Coordinates of C-alpha atoms and ligand atoms in Angstrom, one line a residue:
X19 CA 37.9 40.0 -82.0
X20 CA 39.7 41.7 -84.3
X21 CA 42.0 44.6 -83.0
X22 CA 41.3 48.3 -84.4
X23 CA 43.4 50.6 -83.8
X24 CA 43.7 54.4 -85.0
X25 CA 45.5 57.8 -85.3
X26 CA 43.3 60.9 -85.0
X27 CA 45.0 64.0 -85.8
X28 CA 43.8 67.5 -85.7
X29 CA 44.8 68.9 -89.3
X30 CA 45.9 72.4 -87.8
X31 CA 49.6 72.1 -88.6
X32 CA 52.4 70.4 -89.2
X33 CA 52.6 66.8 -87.8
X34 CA 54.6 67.1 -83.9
X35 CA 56.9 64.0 -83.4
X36 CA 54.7 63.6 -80.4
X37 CA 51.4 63.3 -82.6
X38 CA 53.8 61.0 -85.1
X39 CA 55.4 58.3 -81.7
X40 CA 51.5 58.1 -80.8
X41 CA 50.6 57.1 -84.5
X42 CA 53.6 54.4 -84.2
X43 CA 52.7 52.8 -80.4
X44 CA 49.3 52.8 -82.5
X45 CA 50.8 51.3 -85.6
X46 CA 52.8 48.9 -83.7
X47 CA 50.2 47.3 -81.8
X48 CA 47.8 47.1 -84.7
X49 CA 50.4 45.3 -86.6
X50 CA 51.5 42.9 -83.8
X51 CA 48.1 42.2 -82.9
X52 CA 47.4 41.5 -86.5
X53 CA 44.5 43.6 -86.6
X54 CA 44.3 47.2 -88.6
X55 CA 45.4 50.7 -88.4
X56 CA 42.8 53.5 -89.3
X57 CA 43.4 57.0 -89.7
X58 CA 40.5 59.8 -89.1
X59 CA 41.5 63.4 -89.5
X60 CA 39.5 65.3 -87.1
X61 CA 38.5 67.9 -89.2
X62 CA 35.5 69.6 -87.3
X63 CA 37.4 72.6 -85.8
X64 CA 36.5 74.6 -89.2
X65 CA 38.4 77.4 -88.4
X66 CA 41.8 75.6 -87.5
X67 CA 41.4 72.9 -90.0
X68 CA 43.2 73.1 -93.4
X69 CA 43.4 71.3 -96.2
X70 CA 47.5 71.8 -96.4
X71 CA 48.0 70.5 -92.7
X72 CA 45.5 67.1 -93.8
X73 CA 47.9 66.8 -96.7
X74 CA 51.3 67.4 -94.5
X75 CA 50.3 64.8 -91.7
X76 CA 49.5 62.4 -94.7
X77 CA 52.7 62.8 -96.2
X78 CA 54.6 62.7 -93.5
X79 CA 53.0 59.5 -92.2
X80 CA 53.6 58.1 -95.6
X81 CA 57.6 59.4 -95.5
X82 CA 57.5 57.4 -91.9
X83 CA 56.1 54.5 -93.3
X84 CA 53.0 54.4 -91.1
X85 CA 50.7 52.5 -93.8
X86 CA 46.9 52.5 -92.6
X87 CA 44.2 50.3 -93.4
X88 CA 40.9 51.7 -95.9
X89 CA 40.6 54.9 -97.0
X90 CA 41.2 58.1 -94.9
X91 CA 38.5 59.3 -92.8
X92 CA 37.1 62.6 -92.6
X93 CA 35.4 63.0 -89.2
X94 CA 33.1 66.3 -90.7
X95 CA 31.6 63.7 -92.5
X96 CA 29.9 61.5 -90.5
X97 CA 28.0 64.2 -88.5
X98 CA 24.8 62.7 -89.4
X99 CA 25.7 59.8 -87.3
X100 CA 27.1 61.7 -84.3
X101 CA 24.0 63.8 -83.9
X102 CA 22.0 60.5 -84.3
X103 CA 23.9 59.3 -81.2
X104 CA 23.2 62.3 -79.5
X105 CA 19.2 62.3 -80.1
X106 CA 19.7 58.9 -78.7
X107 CA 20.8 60.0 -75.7
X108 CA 18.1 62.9 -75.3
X109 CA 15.2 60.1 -76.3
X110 CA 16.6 58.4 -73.1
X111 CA 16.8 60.8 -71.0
X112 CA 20.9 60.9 -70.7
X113 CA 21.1 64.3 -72.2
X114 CA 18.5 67.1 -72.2
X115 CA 18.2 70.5 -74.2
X116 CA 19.8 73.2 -72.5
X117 CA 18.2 76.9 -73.8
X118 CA 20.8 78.8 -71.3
X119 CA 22.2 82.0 -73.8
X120 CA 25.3 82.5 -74.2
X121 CA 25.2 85.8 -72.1
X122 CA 23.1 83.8 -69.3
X123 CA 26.1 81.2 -69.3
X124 CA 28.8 84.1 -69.2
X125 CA 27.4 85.8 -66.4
X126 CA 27.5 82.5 -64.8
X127 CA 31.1 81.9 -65.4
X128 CA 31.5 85.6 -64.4
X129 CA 29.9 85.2 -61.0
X130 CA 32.2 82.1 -60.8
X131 CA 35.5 84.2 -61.5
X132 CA 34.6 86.9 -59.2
X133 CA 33.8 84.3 -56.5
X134 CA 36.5 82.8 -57.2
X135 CA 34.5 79.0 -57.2
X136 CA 35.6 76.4 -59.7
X137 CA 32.7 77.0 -62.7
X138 CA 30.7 73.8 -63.8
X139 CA 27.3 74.6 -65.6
X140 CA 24.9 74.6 -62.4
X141 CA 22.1 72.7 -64.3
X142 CA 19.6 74.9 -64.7
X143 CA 18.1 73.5 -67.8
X144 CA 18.4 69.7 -66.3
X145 CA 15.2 70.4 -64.3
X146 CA 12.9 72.2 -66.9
X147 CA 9.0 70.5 -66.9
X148 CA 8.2 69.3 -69.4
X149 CA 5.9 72.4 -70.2
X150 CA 8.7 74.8 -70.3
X151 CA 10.3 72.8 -72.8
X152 CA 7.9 72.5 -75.4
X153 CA 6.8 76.3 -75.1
X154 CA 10.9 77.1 -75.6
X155 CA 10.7 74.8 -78.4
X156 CA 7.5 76.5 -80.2
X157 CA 8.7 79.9 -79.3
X158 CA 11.6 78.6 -81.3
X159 CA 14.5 78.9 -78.2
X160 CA 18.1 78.1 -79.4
X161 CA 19.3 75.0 -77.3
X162 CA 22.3 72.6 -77.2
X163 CA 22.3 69.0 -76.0
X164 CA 24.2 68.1 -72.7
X165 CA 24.8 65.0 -71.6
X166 CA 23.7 64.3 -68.1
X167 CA 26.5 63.8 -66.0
X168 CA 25.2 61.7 -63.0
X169 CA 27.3 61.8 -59.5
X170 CA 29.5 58.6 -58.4
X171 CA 32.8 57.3 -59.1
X172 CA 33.1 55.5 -62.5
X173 CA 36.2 53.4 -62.8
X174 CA 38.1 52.0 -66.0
X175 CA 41.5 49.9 -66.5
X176 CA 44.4 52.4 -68.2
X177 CA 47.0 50.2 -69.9
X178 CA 49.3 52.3 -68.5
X179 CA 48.2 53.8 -66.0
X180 CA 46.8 51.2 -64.5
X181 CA 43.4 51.1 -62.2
X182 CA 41.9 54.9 -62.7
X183 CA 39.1 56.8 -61.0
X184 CA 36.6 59.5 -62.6
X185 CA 34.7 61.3 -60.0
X186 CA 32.1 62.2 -61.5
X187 CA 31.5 65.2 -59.7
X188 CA 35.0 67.1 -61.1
X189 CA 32.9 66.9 -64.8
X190 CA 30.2 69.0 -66.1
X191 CA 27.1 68.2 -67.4
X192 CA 28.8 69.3 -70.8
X193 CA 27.7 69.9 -74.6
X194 CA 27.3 67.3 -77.0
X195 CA 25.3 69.2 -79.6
X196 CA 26.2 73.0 -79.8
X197 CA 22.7 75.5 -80.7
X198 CA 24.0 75.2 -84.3
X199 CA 23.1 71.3 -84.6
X200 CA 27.3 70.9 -84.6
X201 CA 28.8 67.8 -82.8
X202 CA 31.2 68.5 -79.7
X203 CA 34.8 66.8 -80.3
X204 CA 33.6 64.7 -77.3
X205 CA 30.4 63.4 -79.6
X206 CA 32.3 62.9 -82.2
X207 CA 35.3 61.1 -81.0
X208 CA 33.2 58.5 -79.2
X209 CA 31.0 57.8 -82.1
X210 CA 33.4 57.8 -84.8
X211 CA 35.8 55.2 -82.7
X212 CA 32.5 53.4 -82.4
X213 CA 31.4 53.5 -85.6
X214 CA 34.8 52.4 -86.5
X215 CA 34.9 49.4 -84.3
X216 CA 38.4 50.9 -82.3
X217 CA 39.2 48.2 -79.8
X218 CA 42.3 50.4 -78.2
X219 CA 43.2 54.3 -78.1
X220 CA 46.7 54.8 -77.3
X221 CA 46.6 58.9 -77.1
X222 CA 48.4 61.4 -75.3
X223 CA 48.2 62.2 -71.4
X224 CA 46.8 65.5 -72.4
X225 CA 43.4 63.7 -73.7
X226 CA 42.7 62.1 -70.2
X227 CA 40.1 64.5 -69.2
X228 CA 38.7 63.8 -72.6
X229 CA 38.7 60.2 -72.1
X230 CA 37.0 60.6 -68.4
X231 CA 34.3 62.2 -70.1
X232 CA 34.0 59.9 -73.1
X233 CA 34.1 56.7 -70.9
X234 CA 30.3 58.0 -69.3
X235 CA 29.2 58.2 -72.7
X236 CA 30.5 54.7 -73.9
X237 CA 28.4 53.8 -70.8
X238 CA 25.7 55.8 -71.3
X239 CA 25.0 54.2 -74.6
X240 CA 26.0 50.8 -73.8
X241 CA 28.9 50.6 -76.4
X242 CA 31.9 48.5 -75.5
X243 CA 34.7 50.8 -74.7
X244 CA 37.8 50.6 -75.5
X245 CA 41.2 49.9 -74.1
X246 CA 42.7 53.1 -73.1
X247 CA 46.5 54.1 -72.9
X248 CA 47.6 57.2 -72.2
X249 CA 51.2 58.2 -73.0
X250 CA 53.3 60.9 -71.1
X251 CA 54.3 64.2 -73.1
X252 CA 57.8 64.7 -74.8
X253 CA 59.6 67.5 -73.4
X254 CA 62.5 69.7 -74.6
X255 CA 65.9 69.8 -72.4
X256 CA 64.6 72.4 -70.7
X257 CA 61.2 70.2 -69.6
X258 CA 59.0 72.2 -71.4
X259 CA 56.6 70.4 -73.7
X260 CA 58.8 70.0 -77.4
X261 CA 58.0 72.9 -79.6
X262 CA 59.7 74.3 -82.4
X263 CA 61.6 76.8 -80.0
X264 CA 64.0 73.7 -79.3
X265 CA 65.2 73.6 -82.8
X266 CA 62.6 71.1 -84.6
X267 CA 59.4 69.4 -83.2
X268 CA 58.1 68.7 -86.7
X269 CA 58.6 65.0 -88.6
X270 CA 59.0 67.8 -91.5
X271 CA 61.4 69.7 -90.0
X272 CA 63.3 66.9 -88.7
X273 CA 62.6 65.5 -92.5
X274 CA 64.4 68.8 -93.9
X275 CA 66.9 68.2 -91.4
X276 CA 68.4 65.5 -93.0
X277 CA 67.5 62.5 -90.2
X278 CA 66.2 59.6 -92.3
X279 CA 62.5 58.3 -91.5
X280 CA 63.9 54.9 -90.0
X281 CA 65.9 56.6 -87.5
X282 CA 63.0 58.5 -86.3
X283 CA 60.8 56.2 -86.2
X284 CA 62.8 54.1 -84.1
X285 CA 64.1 56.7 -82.2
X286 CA 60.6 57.9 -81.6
X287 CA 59.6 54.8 -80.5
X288 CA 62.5 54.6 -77.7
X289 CA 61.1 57.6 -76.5
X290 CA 59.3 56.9 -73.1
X291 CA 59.2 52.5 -74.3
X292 CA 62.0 50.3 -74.0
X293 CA 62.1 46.6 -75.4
X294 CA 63.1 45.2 -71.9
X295 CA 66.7 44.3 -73.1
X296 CA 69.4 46.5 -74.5
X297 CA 68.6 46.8 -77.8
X298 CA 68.3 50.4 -79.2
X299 CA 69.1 50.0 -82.8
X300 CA 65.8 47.7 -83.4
X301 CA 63.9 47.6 -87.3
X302 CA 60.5 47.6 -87.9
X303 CA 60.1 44.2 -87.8
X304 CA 61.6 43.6 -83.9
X305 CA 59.5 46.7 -82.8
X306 CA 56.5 45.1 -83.8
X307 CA 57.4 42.4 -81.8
X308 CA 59.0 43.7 -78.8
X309 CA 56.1 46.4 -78.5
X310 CA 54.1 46.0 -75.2
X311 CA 52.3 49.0 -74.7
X312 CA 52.1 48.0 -71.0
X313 CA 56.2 49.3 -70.7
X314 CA 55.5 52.8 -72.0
X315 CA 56.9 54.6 -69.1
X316 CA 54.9 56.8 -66.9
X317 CA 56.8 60.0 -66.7
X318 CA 57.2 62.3 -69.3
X319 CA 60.3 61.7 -72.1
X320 CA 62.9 64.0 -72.6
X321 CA 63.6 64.7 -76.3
X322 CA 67.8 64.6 -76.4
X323 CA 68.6 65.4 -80.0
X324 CA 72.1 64.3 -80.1
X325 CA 70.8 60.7 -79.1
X326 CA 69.0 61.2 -82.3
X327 CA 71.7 62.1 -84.4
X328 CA 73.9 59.5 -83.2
X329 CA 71.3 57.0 -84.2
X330 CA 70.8 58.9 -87.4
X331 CA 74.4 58.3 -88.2
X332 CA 74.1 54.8 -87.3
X333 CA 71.5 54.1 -89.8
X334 CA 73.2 56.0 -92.4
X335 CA 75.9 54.7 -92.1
X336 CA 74.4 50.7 -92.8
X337 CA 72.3 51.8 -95.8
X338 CA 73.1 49.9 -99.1
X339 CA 74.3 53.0 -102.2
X340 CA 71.3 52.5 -104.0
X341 CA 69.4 53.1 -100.7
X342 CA 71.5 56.5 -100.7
X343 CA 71.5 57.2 -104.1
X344 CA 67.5 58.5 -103.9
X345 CA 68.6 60.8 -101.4
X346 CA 71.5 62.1 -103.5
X347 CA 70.2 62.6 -106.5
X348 CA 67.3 64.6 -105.4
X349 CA 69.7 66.6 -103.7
X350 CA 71.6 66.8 -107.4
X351 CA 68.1 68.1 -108.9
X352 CA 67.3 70.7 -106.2
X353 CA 70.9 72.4 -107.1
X354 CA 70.7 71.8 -110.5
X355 CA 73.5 69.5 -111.1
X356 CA 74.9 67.1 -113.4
X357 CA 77.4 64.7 -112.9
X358 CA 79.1 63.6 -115.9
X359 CA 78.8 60.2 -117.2
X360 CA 82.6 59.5 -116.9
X361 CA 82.9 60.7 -113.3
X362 CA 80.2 58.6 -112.1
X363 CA 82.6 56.4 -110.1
X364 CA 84.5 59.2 -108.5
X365 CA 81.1 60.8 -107.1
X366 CA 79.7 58.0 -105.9
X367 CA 83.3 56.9 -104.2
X368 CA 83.1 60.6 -102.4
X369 CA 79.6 59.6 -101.4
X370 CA 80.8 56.2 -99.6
X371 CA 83.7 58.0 -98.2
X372 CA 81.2 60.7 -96.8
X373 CA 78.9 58.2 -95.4
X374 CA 80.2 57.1 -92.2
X375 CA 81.7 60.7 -91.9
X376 CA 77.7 62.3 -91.6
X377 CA 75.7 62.5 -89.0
X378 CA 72.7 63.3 -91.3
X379 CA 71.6 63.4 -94.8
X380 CA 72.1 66.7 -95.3
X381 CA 75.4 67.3 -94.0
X382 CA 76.7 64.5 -96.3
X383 CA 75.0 66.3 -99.0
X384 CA 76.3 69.5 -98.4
X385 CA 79.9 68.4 -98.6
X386 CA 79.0 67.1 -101.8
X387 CA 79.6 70.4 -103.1
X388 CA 83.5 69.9 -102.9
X389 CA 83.2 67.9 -106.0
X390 CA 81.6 70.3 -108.4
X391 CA 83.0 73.8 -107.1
X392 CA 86.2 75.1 -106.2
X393 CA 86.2 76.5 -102.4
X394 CA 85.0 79.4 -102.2
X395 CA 87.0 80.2 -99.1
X396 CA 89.8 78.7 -97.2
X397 CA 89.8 77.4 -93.4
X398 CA 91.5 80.6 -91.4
X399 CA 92.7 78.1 -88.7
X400 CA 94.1 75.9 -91.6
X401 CA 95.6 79.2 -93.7
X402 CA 97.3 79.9 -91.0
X403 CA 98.7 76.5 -89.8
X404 CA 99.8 75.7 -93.5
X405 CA 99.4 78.8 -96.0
X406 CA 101.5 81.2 -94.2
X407 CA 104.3 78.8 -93.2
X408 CA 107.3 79.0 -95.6
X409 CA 108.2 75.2 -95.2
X410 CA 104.4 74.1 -95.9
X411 CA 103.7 76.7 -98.3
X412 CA 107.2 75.7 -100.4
X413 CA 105.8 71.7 -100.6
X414 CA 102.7 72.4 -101.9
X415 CA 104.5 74.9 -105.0
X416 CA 106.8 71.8 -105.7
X417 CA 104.2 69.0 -105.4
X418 CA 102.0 71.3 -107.8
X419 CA 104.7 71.3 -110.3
X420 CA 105.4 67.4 -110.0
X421 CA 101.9 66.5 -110.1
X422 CA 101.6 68.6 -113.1
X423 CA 105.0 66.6 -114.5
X424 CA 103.5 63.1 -114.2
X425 CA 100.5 63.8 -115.9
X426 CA 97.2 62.9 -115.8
X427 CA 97.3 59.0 -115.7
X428 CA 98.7 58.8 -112.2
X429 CA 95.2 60.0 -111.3
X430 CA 93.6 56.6 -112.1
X431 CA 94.6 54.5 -109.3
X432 CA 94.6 55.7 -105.6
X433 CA 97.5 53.5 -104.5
X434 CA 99.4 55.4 -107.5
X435 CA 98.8 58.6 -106.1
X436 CA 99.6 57.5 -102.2
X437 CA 103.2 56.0 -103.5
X438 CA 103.7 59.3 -105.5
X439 CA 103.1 61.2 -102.5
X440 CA 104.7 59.4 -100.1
X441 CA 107.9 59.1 -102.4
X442 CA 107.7 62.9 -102.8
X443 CA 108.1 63.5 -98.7
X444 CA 110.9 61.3 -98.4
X445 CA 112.9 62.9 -100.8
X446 CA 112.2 65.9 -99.5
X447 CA 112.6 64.1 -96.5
X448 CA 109.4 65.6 -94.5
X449 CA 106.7 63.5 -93.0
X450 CA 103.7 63.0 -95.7
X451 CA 101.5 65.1 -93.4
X452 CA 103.4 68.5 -94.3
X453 CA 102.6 67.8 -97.9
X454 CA 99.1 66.2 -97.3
X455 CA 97.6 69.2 -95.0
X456 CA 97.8 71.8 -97.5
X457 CA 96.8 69.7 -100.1
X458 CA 93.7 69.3 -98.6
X459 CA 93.4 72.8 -97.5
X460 CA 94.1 73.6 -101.3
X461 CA 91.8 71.2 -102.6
X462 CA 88.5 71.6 -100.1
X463 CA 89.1 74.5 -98.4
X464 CA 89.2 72.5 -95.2
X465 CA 91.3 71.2 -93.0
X466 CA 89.5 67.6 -92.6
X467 CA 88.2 65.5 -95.2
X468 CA 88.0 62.1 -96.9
X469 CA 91.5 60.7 -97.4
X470 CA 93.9 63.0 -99.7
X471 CA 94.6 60.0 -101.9
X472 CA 90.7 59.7 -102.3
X473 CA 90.1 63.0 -102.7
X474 CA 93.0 63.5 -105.2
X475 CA 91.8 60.4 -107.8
X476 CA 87.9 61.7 -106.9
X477 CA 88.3 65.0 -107.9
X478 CA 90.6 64.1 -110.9
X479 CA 93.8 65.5 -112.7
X480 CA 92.7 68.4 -114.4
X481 CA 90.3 70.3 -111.4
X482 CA 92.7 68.8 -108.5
X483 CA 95.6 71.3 -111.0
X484 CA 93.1 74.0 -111.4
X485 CA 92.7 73.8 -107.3
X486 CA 96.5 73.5 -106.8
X487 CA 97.2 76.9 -108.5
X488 CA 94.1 78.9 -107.5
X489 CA 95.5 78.3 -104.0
X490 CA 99.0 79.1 -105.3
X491 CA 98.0 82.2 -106.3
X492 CA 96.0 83.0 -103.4
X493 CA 99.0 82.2 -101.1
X494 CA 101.0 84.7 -103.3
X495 CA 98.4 86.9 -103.3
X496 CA 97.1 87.1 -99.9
X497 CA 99.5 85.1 -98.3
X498 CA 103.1 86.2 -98.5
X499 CA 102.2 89.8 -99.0
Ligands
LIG29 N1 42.3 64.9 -82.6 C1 43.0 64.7 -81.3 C2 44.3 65.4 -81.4 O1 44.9 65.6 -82.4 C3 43.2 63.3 -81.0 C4 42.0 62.7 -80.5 C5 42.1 61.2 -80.1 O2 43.2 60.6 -80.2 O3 41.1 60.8 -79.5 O4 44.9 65.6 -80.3

């Protein structure tokens, strides 16, 4: 048989990289099992659904690379069958009509409170006659569908968990049809993965209740069930579920972030899974085989951010230009940018220099600026270290004025510009960093960057002497005042 696997999402908000590692362990085994991967957006909490959250979790699924099979599903649409499964169940006799009002059921859970018992539904409706039934129906009673919950210990294999046990007397006879005709999430989940032929749920730990109560069903209607694994929670450093209170939680924020979608995803799926070996740095192609849901680890993952970031950094670091280009030059668009056609090169050397200096996307980005602007400040630590210092101060004037003496065509060859350098400190007989520390500080306003000699060629002749004297005059100015 054919494995079917799916994702289910609520479309109330913005897709949790817990929501997004259960849509991968899904993805994973569909793909290594060579079966498919559906997607249902569980759309029946009206209120809470949007159209903007369905469209967010689709994007971002597609930014992860989590292709599904068919079209998307919509689970308000196949209401018709749910409540067709649930009249099966009342036709025999595993649900009945409950015409309990709202007010009748509160006073109920009132009583409950007050008496401080643990509140089920006490059945009252599971024993009507006959009679009473039909007279509640021709006097036109409201009444929802619950499914009979019958006492006894039913048992079912959890991949991860292992042999589990539903005593059956913990549930309540609870609501598959609501008085307005609307399916329960309970209904609808079990009919949908039905209908859809799902062979294996790999879901959060937080659905287990869900799943105790969806197993009677499956039973009650003779469906094949099917394989069940429940994964543990991620929590933040401070083992509280991840929320957005530790920084990100969203594939979107993490997206805006800068961290690039094959770096999550593998990240995410190292989070509570290990391969078996040492491998952490693993492509899509080794997770689908390594992936044995059976290793997904029991207790809850800790989400550690700077784990992420360093395997950010690794990935970013291996990508190909053109892979980086995309990235680049939508960053170009968003600040309205141009490069010129003749400085091509020199940008896209200062993005190769950049690349195994960023930990993400967007901090290699925002350095980027250094090539079309001027700094718009300088470094106090580094004004201080090599601005205010007569000695330091004195090389950069003089390298300023020999720079400006050779002219622009020592600018088109690094090596050109090192030996120029270089030559200059000996004869002045100083170690190259005294001239090389302000000249960066000069040229990007910090006091670290790619190499000088880069730097110098990247930037050019005529903006590296434009630099040179802006922070001439700013040392005069500010400076030595
Ligand atoms: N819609 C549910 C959720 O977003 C998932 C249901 C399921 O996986 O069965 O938590």
């Amino acid at each position: 048989m054919a494995a079917i696997l799916r994702f289910a999402p609520s479309p109330t908000g913005l897709l949790h990289v817990g929501g997004a590692r259960t849509a991968i362990f899904n993805w994973l085994l569909a793909r290594k099992l060579k079966g498919s991967f559906l997607l249902r957006i569980e759309d029946t909490d009206r209120l809470r659904s949007t159209r903007e959250a369905t469209d967010q979790i689709l994007s971002a699924m597609r930014w992860l690379g989590l292709d599904w099979d068919d079209s998307v599903q919509l689970q308000s649409e196949s209401s018709p069958v749910q409540i067709e499964t649930a009249n099966q169940l009342l036709a025999t006799g595993k649900a009945y009509r409950c015409f309990c009002t709202p007010a009748e059921l509160e006073e109920k859970r009132k009583y409950a409170e007050i008496h401080k018992i643990n509140h089920r539904y006490d059945g009252t409706c599971r024993h009507l006659s006959p009679e009473q039934i039909n007279k509640n129906l021709q006097e036109n009673k409201p009444f929802s569908l619950r499914f009979k919950v019958e006492p006894g210990i039913v048992k079912y294999t959890d991949l991860i968990h292992g042999e589990t046990e539903i005593d059956n007397d913990t549930l309540d006879d609870f609501i598959l049809l609501r008085s307005d005709g609307s399916p329960t999430y309970q209904l609808a989940v079990v009919t949908d993965d039905h209908t859809m032929g799902i062979t294996h749920i790999i879901r959060g730990d937080d659905h287990i209740s869900n799943t105790n109560k969806q197993i009677l069903l499956y039973r009650a209607l003779d469906w094949e069930e099917p394989v069940f694994a429940h994964i543990p929670l991620i929590l933040g450093p401070d083992k509280v579920r991840l929320s957005k209170r530790h920084g990100a939680a969203s594939v979107e924020e993490f997206r805006e972030q800068g961290i690039l979608p094959e770096a999550l995803f593998n990240y995410l799926c190292l989070l509570g899974w290990a391969p078996g070996d040492d491998r952490e740095i693993m492509n899509r192609e080794e997770l689908i085989n390594a992936f044995v849901p059976e290793r997904i680890n029991h207790s809850p993952a800790v989400f550690d951010y700077q784990k992420l970031l360093w395997m950010n950094a690794k990935y970013l670091s291996n990508m190909a230009l053109n892979e980086l280009m995309p990235y680049v030059n939508q960053w170009l668009q968003e600040q309205n940018l141009k490069v010129p056609a003749d400085r091509q090169d020199a940008f896209k050397l200062l993005v190769k220099l950049l690349q195994p200096r960023s930990q993400t996307i967007r901090k290699l980005t925002d350095q980027l600026i250094i090539f079309f602007r001027q700094p718009d400040s300088y470094e106090e630590k580094g004004v201080k270290k090599y601005f205010n210092k007569a000695t330091y101060a004195g090389l950069l004037f003089e390298i300023t004025a020999e720079l400006k003496q050779s002219g622009s065509t020592l600018f088109n060859n690094i090596e050109e510009l090192e030996k120029a350098i270089r030559s200059f400190a000996e004869k002045r007989d100083v170690s190259a960093g005294k001239v090389i520390h302000p000249l960066r500080l000069a040229l990007t306003g910090k006091t670290t960057s790619p190499g000088i000699f880069e730097m110098l060629y990247i930037l050019g002749y005529n903006e590296v002497i434009n630099r040179l004297d802006r922070a001439i005059n700013y040392i005069r100015e500010q400076v030595m005042v």
